PDB file of C-alpha atoms in Angstrom:
ATOM      1  CA  MET A   1      -0.108   0.057  -0.324  1.00  0.00           C
ATOM      2  CA  LEU A   2       1.272   3.559  -0.862  1.00  0.00           C
ATOM      3  CA  ILE A   3       0.252   6.310   0.815  1.00  0.00           C
ATOM      4  CA  THR A   4       1.964  10.522   1.559  1.00  0.00           C
ATOM      5  CA  VAL A   5       3.861  11.260   3.962  1.00  0.00           C
ATOM      6  CA  GLU A   6       4.861  14.796   5.047  1.00  0.00           C
ATOM      7  CA  LEU A   7       8.669  14.119   6.934  1.00  0.00           C
ATOM      8  CA  SER A   8      10.757  17.079   8.100  1.00  0.00           C
ATOM      9  CA  ASP A   9      13.529  18.157   5.355  1.00  0.00           C
ATOM     10  CA  SER A  10      16.135  16.930   8.163  1.00  0.00           C
ATOM     11  CA  LEU A  11      14.756  13.717   8.726  1.00  0.00           C
ATOM     12  CA  VAL A  12      15.358  13.034   4.785  1.00  0.00           C
ATOM     13  CA  GLN A  13      18.444  14.552   4.120  1.00  0.00           C
ATOM     14  CA  ASP A  14      19.859  11.980   6.826  1.00  0.00           C
ATOM     15  CA  ALA A  15      17.599   9.226   5.188  1.00  0.00           C
ATOM     16  CA  LYS A  16      19.897   9.851   1.483  1.00  0.00           C
ATOM     17  CA  SER A  17      22.501  10.203   3.263  1.00  0.00           C
ATOM     18  CA  ALA A  18      22.585   6.725   5.453  1.00  0.00           C
ATOM     19  CA  SER A  19      20.951   4.677   2.153  1.00  0.00           C
ATOM     20  CA  LYS A  20      23.833   6.139  -0.075  1.00  0.00           C
ATOM     21  CA  ILE A  21      25.743   3.890   3.385  1.00  0.00           C
ATOM     22  CA  THR A  22      23.958   0.901   3.382  1.00  0.00           C
ATOM     23  CA  LYS A  23      22.771   0.154   0.186  1.00  0.00           C
ATOM     24  CA  ARG A  24      18.878   1.264   0.196  1.00  0.00           C
ATOM     25  CA  ASN A  25      16.525   3.400  -1.431  1.00  0.00           C
ATOM     26  CA  LEU A  26      15.383   6.400  -0.030  1.00  0.00           C
ATOM     27  CA  SER A  27      11.563   4.962   1.355  1.00  0.00           C
ATOM     28  CA  GLU A  28      13.672   0.982   2.114  1.00  0.00           C
ATOM     29  CA  GLN A  29      16.207   3.634   4.509  1.00  0.00           C
ATOM     30  CA  ILE A  30      13.420   5.308   5.808  1.00  0.00           C
ATOM     31  CA  GLU A  31      11.388   2.108   6.299  1.00  0.00           C
ATOM     32  CA  HIS A  32      13.831   0.519   7.632  1.00  0.00           C
ATOM     33  CA  TRP A  33      14.579   2.714  10.312  1.00  0.00           C
ATOM     34  CA  ALA A  34      10.807   2.810  11.378  1.00  0.00           C
ATOM     35  CA  ARG A  35      10.762  -1.033  11.418  1.00  0.00           C
ATOM     36  CA  LEU A  36      14.402  -0.569  14.000  1.00  0.00           C
ATOM     37  CA  GLY A  37      12.596   1.826  16.072  1.00  0.00           C
ATOM     38  CA  LYS A  38       9.303  -0.143  16.590  1.00  0.00           C
ATOM     39  CA  SER A  39      11.448  -2.865  17.298  1.00  0.00           C
ATOM     40  CA  ILE A  40      13.522  -1.318  20.082  1.00  0.00           C
ATOM     41  CA  GLU A  41       9.873  -0.163  21.532  1.00  0.00           C
ATOM     42  CA  GLU A  42       8.214  -3.076  21.703  1.00  0.00           C
ATOM     43  CA  ASN A  43      11.803  -4.766  22.929  1.00  0.00           C
ATOM     44  CA  PRO A  44      13.362  -2.385  25.422  1.00  0.00           C
ATOM     45  CA  GLU A  45      15.432  -5.039  26.924  1.00  0.00           C
ATOM     46  CA  LEU A  46      17.024  -5.820  24.317  1.00  0.00           C
ATOM     47  CA  PRO A  47      20.182  -4.062  22.535  1.00  0.00           C
ATOM     48  CA  VAL A  48      20.394  -2.439  19.768  1.00  0.00           C
ATOM     49  CA  LEU A  49      22.746  -4.494  17.646  1.00  0.00           C
ATOM     50  CA  LEU A  50      20.743  -7.770  18.561  1.00  0.00           C
ATOM     51  CA  ILE A  51      17.344  -6.589  17.122  1.00  0.00           C
ATOM     52  CA  GLN A  52      19.799  -5.120  14.908  1.00  0.00           C
ATOM     53  CA  ASP A  53      21.250  -8.507  13.874  1.00  0.00           C
ATOM     54  CA  ILE A  54      17.382 -10.134  14.193  1.00  0.00           C
ATOM     55  CA  LEU A  55      15.747  -7.391  11.207  1.00  0.00           C
ATOM     56  CA  ALA A  56      18.965  -8.301   8.853  1.00  0.00           C
ATOM     57  CA  SER A  57      18.628 -11.811   9.206  1.00  0.00           C
ATOM     58  CA  GLN A  58      14.686 -12.035   8.345  1.00  0.00           C
ATOM     59  CA  ALA A  59      15.493  -9.635   5.841  1.00  0.00           C
ATOM     60  CA  ASP A  60      17.791 -12.382   4.065  1.00  0.00           C
ATOM     61  CA  VAL A  61      15.538 -14.862   4.656  1.00  0.00           C
ATOM     62  CA  ALA A  62      12.977 -13.068   2.888  1.00  0.00           C
ATOM     63  CA  LEU A  63      15.336 -12.874  -0.267  1.00  0.00           C
ATOM     64  CA  ASN A  64      16.199 -16.548   0.288  1.00  0.00           C
ATOM     65  CA  LYS A  65      19.198 -15.767   1.102  1.00  0.00           C
ATOM     66  CA  LEU A  66      19.632 -18.335   3.580  1.00  0.00           C
ATOM     67  CA  SER A  67      19.264 -22.165   3.739  1.00  0.00           C
ATOM     68  CA  LYS A  68      17.887 -23.748   6.553  1.00  0.00           C
ATOM     69  CA  PHE A  69      20.471 -25.514   8.743  1.00  0.00           C
ATOM     70  CA  ARG A  70      19.806 -29.665  10.480  1.00  0.00           C
ATOM     71  CA  PHE A  71      21.304 -30.199  13.151  1.00  0.00           C
ATOM     72  CA  GLY A  72      22.905 -33.735  13.634  1.00  0.00           C
TER      73      GLY A  72
END
């Protein structure tokens, strides 16, 4: 679903700068930050780096970049 939202110029500029480093487009960068912020608020007891790793792993699974590990 596409909707229009108003964002501050400073947030957009920060997201543009970060998107060049992370190789995301502007929308993907803002969406990443929103998901990260949401996860941090929902899990205040977890370290931010752990949450970032979890989100990165979920993205890898969605893109079929991971294979299942079989024990034994």
